[in-house]
mmCIF file of N, CA, C and O in Angstrom:
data_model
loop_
_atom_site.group_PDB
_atom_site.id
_atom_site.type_symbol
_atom_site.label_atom_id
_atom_site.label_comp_id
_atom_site.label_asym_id
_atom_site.label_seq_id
_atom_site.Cartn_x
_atom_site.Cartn_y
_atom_site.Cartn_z
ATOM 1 N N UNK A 1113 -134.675 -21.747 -116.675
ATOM 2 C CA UNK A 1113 -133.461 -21.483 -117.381
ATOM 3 C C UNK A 1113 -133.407 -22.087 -118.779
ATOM 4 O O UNK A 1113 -132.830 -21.421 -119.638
ATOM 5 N N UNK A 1114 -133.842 -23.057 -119.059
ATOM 6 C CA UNK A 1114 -134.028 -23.795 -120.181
ATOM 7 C C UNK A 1114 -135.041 -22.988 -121.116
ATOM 8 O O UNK A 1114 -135.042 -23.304 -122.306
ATOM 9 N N UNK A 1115 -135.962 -21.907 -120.664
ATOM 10 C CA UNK A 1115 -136.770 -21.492 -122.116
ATOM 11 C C UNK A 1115 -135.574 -20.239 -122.884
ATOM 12 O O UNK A 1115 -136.031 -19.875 -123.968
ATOM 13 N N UNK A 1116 -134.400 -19.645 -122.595
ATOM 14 C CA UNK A 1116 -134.028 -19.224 -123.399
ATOM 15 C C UNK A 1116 -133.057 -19.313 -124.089
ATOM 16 O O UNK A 1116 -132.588 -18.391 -124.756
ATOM 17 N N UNK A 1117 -132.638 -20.412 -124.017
ATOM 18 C CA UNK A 1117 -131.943 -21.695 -124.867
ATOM 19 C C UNK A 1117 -132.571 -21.776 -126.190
ATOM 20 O O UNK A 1117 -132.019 -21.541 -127.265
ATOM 21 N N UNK A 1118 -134.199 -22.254 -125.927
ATOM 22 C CA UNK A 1118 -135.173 -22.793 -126.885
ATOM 23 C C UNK A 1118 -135.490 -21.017 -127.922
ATOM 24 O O UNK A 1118 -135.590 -20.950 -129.148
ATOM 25 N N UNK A 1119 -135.548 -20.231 -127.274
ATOM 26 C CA UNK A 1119 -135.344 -18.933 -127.986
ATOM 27 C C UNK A 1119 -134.279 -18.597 -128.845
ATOM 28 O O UNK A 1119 -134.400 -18.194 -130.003
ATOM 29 N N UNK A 1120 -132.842 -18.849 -127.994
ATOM 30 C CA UNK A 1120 -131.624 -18.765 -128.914
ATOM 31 C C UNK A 1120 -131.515 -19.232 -130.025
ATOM 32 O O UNK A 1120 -130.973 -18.884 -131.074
ATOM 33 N N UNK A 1121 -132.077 -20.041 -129.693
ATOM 34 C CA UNK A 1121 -131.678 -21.779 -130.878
ATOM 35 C C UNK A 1121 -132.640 -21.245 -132.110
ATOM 36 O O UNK A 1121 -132.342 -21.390 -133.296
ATOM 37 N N UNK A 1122 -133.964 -20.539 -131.588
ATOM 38 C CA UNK A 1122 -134.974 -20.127 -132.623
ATOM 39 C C UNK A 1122 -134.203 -18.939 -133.575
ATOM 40 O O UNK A 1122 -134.035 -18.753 -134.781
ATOM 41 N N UNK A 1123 -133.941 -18.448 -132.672
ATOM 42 C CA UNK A 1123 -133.505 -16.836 -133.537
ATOM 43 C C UNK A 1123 -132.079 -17.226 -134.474
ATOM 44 O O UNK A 1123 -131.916 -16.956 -135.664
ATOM 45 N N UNK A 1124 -131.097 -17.951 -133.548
ATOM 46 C CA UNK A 1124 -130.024 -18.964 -135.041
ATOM 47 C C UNK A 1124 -130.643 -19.746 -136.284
ATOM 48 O O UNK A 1124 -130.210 -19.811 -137.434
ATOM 49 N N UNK A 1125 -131.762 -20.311 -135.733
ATOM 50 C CA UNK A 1125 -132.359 -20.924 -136.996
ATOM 51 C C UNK A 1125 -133.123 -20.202 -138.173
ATOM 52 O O UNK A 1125 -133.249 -20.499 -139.361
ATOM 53 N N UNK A 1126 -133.728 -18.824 -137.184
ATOM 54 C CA UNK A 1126 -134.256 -17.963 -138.440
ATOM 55 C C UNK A 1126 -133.182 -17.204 -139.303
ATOM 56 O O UNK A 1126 -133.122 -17.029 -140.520
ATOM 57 N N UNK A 1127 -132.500 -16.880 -138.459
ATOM 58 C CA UNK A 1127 -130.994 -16.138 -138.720
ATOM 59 C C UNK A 1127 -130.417 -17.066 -139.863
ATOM 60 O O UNK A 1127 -130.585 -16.518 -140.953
ATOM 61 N N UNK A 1128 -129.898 -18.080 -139.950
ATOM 62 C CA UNK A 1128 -129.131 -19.249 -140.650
ATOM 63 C C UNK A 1128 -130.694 -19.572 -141.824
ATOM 64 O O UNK A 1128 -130.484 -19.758 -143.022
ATOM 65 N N UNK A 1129 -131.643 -19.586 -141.459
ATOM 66 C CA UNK A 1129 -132.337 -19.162 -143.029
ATOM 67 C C UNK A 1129 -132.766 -18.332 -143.961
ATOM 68 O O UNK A 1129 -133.309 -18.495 -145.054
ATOM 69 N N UNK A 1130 -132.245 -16.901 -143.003
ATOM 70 C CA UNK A 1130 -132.693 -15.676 -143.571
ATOM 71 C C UNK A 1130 -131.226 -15.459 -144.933
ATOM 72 O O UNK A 1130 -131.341 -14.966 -146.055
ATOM 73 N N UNK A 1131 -130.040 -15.998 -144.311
ATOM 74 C CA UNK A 1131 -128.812 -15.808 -144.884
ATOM 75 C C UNK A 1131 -128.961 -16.783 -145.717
ATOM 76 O O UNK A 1131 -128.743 -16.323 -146.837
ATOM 77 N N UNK A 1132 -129.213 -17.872 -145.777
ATOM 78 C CA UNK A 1132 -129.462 -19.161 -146.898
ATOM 79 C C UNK A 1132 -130.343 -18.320 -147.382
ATOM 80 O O UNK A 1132 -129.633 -17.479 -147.934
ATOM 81 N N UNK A 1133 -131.439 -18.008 -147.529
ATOM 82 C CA UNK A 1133 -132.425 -17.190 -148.740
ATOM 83 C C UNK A 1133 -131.885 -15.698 -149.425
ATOM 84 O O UNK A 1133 -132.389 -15.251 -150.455
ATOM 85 N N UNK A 1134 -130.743 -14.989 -148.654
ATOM 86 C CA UNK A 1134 -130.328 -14.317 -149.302
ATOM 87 C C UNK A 1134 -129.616 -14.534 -150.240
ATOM 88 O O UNK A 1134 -129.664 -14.024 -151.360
ATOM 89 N N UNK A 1135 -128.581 -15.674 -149.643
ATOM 90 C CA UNK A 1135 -127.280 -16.243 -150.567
ATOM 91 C C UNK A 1135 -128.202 -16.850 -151.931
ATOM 92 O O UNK A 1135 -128.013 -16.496 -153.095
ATOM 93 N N UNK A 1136 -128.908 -17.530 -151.616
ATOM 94 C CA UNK A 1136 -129.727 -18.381 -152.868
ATOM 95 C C UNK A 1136 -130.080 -17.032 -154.052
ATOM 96 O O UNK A 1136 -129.938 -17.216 -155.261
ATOM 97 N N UNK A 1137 -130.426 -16.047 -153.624
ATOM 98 C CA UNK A 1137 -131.130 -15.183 -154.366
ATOM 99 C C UNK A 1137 -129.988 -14.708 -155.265
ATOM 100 O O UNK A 1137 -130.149 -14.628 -156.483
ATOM 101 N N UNK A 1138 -128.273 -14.239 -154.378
ATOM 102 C CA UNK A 1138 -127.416 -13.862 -154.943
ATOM 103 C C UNK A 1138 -126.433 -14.663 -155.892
ATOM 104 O O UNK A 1138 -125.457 -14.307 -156.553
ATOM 105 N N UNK A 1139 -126.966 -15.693 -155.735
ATOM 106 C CA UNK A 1139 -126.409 -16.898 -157.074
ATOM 107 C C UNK A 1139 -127.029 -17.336 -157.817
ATOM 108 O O UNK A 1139 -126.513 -17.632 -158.894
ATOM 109 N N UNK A 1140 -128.883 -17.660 -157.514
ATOM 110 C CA UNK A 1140 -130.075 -17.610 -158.428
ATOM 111 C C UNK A 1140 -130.834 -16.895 -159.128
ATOM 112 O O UNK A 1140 -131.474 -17.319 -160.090
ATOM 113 N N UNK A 1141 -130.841 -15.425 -158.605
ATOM 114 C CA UNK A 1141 -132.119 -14.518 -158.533
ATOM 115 C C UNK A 1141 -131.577 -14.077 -159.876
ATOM 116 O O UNK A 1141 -130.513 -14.382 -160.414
ATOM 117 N N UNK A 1142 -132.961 -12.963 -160.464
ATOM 118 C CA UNK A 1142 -132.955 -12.558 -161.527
ATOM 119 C C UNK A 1142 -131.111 -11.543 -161.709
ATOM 120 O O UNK A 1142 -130.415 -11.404 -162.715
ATOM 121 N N UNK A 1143 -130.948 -11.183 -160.680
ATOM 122 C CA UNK A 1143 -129.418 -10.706 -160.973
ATOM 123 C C UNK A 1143 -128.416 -11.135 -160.276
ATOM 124 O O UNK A 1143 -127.589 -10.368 -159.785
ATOM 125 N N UNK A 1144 -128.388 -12.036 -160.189
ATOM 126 C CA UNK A 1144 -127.157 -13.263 -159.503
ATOM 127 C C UNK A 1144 -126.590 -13.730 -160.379
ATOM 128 O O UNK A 1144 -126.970 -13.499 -161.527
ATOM 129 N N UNK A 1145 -125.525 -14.518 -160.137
ATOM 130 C CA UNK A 1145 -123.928 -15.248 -160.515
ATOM 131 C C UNK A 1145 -124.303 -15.191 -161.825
ATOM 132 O O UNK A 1145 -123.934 -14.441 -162.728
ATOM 133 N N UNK A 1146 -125.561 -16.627 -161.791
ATOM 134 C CA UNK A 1146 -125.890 -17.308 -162.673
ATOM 135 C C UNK A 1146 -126.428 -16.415 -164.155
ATOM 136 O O UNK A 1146 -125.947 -16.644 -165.265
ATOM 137 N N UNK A 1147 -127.494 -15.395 -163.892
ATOM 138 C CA UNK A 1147 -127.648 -14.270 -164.750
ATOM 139 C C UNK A 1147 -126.732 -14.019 -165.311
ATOM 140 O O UNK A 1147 -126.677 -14.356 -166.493
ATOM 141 N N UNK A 1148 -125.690 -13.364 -164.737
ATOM 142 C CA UNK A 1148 -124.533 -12.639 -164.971
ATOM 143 C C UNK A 1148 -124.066 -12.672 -166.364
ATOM 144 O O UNK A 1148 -123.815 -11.659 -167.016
ATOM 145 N N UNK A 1149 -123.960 -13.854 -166.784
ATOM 146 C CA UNK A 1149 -123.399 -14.536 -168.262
ATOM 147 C C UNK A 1149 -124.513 -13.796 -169.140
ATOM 148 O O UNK A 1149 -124.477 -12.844 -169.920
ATOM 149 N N UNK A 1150 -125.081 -14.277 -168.877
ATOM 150 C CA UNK A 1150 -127.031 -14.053 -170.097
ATOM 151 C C UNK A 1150 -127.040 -12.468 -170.038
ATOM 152 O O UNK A 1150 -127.172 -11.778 -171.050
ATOM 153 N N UNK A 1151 -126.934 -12.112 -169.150
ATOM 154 C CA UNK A 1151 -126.893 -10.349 -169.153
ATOM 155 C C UNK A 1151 -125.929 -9.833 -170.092
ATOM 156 O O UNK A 1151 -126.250 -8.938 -170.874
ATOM 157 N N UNK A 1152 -124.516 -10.438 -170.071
ATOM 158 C CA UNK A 1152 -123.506 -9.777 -170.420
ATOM 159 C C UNK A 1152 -123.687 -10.295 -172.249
ATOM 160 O O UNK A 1152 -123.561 -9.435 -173.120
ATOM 161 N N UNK A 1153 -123.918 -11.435 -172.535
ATOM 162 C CA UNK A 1153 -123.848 -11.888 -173.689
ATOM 163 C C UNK A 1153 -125.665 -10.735 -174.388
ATOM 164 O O UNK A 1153 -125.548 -10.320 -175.541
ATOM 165 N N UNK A 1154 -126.593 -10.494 -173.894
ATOM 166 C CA UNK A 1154 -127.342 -9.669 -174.498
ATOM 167 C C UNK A 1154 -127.012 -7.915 -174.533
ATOM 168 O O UNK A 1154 -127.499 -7.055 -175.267
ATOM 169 N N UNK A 1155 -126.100 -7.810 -173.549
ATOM 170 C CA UNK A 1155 -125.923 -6.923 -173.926
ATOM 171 C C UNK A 1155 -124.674 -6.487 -174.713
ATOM 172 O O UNK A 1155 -124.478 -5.312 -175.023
ATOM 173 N N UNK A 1156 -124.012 -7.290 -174.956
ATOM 174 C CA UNK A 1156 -123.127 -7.240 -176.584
ATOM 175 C C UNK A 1156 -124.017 -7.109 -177.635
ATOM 176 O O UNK A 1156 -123.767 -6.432 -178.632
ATOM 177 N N UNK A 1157 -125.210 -7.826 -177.431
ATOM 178 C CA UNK A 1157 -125.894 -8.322 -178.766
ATOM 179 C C UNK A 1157 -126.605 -6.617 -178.878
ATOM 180 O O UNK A 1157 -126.908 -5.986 -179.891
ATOM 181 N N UNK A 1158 -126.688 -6.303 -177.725
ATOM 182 C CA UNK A 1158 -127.325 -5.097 -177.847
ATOM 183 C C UNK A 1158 -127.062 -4.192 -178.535
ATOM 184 O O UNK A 1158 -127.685 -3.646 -179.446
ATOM 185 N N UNK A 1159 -125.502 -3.907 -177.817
ATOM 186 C CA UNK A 1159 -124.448 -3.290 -178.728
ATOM 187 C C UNK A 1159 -124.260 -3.574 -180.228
ATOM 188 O O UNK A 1159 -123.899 -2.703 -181.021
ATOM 189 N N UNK A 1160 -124.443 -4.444 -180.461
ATOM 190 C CA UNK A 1160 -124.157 -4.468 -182.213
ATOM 191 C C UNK A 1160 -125.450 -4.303 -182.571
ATOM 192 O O UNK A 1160 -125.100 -4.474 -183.739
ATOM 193 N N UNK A 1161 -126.167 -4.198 -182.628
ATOM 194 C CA UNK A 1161 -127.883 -3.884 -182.682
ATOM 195 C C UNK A 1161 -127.623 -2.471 -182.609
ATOM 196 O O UNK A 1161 -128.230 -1.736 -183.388
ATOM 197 N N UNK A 1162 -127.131 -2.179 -182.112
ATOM 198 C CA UNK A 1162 -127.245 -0.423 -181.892
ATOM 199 C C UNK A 1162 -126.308 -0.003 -183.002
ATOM 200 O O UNK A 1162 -126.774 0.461 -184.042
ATOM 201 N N UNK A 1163 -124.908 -0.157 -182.810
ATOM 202 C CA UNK A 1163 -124.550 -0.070 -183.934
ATOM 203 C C UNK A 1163 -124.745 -0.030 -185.393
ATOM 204 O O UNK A 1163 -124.425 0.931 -186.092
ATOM 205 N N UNK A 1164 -125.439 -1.427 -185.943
ATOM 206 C CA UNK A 1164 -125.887 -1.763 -187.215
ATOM 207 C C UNK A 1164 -127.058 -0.324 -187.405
ATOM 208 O O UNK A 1164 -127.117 0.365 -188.423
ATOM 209 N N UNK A 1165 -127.840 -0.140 -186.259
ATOM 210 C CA UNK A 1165 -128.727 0.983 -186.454
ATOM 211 C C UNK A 1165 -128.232 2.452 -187.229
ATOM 212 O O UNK A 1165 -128.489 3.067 -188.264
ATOM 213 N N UNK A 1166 -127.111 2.624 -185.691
ATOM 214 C CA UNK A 1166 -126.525 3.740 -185.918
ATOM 215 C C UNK A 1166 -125.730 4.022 -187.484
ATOM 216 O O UNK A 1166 -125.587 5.194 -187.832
ATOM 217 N N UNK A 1167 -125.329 3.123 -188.210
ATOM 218 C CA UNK A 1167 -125.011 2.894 -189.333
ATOM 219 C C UNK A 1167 -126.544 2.983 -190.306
ATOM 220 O O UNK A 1167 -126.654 3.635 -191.345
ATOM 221 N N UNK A 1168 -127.154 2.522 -189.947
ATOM 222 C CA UNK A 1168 -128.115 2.446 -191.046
ATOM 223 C C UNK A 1168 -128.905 4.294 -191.256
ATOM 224 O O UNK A 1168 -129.265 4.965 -192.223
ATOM 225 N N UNK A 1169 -128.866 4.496 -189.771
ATOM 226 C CA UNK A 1169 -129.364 5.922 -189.343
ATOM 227 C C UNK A 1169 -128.701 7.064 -190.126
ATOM 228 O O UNK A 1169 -129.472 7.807 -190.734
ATOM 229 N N UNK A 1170 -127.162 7.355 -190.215
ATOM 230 C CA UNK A 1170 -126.622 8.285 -190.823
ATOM 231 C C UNK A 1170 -126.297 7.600 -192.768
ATOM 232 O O UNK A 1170 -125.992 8.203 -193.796
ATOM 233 N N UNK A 1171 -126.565 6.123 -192.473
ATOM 234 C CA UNK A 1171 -126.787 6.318 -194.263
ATOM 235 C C UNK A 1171 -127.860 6.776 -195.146
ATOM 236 O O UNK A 1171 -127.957 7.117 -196.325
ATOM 237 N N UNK A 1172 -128.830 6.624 -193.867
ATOM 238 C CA UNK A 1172 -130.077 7.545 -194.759
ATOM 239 C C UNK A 1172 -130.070 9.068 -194.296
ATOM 240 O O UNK A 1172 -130.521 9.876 -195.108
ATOM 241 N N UNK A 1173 -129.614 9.532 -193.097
ATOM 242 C CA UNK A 1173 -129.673 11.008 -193.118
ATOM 243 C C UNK A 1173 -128.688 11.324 -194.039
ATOM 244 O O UNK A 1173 -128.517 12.539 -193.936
ATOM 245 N N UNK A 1174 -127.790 10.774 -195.069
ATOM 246 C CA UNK A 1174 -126.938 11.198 -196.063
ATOM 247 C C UNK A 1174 -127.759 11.024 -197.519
ATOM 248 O O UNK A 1174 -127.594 11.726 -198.517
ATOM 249 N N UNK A 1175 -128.465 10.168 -197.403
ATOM 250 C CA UNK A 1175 -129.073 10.480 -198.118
ATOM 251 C C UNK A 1175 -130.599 10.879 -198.651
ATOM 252 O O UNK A 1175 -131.007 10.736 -199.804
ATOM 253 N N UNK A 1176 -131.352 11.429 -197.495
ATOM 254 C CA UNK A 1176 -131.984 12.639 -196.883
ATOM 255 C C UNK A 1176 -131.208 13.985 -197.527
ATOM 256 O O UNK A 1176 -131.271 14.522 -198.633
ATOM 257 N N UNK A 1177 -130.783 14.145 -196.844
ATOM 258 C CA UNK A 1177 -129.232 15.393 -197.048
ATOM 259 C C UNK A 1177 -129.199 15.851 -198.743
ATOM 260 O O UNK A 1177 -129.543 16.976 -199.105
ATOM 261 N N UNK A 1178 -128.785 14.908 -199.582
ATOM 262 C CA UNK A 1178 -128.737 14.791 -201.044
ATOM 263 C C UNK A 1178 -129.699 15.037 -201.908
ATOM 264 O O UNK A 1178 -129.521 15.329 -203.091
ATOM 265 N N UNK A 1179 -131.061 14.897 -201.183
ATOM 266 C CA UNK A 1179 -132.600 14.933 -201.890
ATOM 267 C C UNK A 1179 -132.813 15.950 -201.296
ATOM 268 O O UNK A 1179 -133.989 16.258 -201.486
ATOM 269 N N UNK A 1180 -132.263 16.725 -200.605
ATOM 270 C CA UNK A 1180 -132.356 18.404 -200.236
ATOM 271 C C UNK A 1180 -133.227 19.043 -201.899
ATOM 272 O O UNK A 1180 -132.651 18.775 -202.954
ATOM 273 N N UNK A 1181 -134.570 19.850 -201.949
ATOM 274 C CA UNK A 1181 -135.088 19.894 -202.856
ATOM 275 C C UNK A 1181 -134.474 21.169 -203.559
ATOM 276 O O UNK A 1181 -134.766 21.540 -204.696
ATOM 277 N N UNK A 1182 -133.511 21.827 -202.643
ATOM 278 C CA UNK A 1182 -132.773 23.354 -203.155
ATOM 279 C C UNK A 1182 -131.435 23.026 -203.526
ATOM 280 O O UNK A 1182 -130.689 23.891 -203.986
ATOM 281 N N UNK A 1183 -131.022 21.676 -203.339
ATOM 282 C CA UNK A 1183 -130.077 21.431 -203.792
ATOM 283 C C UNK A 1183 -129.513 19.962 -204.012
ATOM 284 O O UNK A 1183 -128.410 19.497 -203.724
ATOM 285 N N UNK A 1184 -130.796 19.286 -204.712
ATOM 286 C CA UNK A 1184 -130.305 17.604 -204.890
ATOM 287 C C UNK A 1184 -128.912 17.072 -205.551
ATOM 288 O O UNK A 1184 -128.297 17.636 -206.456
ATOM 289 N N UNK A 1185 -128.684 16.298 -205.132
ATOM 290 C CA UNK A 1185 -127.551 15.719 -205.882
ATOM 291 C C UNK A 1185 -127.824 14.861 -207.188
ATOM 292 O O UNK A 1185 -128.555 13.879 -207.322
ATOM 293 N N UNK A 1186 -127.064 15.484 -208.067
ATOM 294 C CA UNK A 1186 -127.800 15.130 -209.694
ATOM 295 C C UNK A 1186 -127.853 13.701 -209.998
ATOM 296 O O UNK A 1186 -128.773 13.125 -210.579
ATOM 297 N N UNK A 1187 -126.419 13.019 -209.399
ATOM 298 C CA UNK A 1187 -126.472 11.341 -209.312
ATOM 299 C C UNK A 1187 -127.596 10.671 -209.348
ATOM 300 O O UNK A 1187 -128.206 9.918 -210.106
ATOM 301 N N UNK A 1188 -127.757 11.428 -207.737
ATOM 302 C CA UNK A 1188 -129.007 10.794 -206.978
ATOM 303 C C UNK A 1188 -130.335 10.948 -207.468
ATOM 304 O O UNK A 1188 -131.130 10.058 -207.164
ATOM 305 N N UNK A 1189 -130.681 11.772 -208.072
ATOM 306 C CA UNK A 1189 -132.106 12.046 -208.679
ATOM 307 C C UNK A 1189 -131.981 11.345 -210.072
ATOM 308 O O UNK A 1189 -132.907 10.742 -210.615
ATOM 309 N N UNK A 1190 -130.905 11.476 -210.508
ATOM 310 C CA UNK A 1190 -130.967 10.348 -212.096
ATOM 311 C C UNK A 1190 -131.477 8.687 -211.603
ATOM 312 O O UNK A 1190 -132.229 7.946 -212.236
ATOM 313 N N UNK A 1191 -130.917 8.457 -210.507
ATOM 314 C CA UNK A 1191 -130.542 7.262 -210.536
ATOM 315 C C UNK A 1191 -132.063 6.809 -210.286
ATOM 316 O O UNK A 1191 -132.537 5.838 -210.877
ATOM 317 N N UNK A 1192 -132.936 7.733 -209.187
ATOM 318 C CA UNK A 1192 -134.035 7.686 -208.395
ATOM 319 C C UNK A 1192 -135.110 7.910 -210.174
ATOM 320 O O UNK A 1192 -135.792 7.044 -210.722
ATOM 321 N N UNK A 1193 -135.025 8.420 -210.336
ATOM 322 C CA UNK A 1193 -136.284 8.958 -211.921
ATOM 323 C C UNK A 1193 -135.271 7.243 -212.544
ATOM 324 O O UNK A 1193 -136.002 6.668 -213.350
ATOM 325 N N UNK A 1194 -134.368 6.716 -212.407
ATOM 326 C CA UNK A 1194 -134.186 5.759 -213.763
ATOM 327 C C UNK A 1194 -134.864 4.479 -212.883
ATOM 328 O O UNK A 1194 -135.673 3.705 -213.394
ATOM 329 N N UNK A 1195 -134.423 4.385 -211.534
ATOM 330 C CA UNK A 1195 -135.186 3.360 -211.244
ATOM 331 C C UNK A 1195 -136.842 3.034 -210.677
ATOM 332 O O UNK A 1195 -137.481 2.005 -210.461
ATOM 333 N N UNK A 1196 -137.127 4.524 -210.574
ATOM 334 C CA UNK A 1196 -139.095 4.051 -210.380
ATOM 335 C C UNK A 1196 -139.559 4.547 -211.530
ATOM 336 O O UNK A 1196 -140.697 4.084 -211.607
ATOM 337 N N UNK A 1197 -139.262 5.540 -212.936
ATOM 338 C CA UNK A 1197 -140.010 5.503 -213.708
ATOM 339 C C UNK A 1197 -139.182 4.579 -215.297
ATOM 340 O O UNK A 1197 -139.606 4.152 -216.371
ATOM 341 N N UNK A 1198 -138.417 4.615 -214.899
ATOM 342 C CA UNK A 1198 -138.149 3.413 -215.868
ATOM 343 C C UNK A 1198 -137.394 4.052 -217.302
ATOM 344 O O UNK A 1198 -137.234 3.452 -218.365
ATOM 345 N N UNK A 1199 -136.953 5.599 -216.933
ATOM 346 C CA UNK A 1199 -136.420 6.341 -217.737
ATOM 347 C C UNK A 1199 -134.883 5.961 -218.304
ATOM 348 O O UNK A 1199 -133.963 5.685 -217.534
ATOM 349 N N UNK A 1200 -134.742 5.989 -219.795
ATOM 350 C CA UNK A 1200 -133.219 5.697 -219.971
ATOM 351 C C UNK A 1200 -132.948 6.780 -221.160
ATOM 352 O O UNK A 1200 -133.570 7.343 -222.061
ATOM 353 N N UNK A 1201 -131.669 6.726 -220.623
ATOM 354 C CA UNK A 1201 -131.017 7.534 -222.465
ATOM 355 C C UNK A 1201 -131.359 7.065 -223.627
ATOM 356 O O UNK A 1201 -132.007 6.119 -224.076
ATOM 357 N N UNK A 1202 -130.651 8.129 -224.076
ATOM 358 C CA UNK A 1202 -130.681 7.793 -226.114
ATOM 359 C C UNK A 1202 -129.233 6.890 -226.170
ATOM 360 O O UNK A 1202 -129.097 6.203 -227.183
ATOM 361 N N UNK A 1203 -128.632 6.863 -225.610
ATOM 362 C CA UNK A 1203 -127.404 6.147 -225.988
ATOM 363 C C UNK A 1203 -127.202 4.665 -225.356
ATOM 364 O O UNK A 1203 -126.290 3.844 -225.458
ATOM 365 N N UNK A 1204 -128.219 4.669 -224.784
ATOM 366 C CA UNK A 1204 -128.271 3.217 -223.690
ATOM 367 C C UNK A 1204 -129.067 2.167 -224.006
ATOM 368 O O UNK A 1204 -130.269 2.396 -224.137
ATOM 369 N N UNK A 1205 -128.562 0.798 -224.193
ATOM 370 C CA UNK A 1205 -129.453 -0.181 -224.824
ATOM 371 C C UNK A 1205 -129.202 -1.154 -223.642
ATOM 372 O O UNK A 1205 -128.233 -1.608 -223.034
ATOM 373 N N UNK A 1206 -131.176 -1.294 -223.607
ATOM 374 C CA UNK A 1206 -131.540 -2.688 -222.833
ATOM 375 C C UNK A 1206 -131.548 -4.133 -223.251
ATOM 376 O O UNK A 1206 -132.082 -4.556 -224.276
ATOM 377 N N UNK A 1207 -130.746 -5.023 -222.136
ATOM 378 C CA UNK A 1207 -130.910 -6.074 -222.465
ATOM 379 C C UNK A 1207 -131.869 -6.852 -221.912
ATOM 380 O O UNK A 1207 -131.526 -6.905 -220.731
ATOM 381 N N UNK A 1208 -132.766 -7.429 -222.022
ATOM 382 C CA UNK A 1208 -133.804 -8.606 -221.429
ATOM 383 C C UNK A 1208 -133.337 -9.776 -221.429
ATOM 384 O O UNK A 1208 -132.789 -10.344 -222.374
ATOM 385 N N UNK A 1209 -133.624 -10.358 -219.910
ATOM 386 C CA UNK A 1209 -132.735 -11.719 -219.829
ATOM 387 C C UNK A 1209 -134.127 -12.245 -219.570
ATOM 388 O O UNK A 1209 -134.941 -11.628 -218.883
ATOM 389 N N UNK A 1210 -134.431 -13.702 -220.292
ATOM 390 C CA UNK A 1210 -135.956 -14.509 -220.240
ATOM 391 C C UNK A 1210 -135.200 -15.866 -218.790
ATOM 392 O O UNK A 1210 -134.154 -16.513 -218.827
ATOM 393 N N UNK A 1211 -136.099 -15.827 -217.900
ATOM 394 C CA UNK A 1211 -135.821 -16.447 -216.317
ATOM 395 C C UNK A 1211 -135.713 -17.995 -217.094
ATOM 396 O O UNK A 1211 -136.364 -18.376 -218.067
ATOM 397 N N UNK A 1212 -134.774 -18.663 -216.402
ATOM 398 C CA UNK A 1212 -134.871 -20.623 -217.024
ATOM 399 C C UNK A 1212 -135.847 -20.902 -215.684
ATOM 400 O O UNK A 1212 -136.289 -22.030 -215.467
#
């Protein structure tokens, strides 16, 4: 009568550590309690990361858009020919500042 006592007692003890290793996992593990914070704070960061993108994304498809070669925007091509070839008017005087 006494060996299935010694059985019971076994199968509570595996039982009572199977639930301690679950619980541990659900307050430790890579997605438990503790995670929880670190997850949520990267994925804000994510979010504004995406954002700043998404901003950066449609300021250049606008101006993509403008350098359309059938129909540039005149601004934009002055501004582009004044600042890589170094082109200026007749009415426009440069000043040179010497660096201290």
């Amino acid at each position: 009568m006494r060996k299935p006592v010694k059985e019971s007692r076994l199968k509570r003890v595996v039982a009572l550590g199977a639930l301690l290793l679950l619980t541990g996992f659900a307050v430790a593990g890579p997605t438990g309690l503790l995670a929880w914070s670190e997850n949520a704070s990267a994925l804000e960061t994510r979010k504004a990361e995406i954002a700043m993108l998404t901003e950066k994304r449609d300021s250049l498809r606008n101006r993509v858009m403008l350098l359309d070669p059938d129909a540039a925007d005149p601004d934009l091509a002055s501004e582009l020919v004044r600042d890589q070839l170094g082109v200026m008017r007749e009415d426009e005087v440069v000043i040179t500042l010497d660096d201290e």
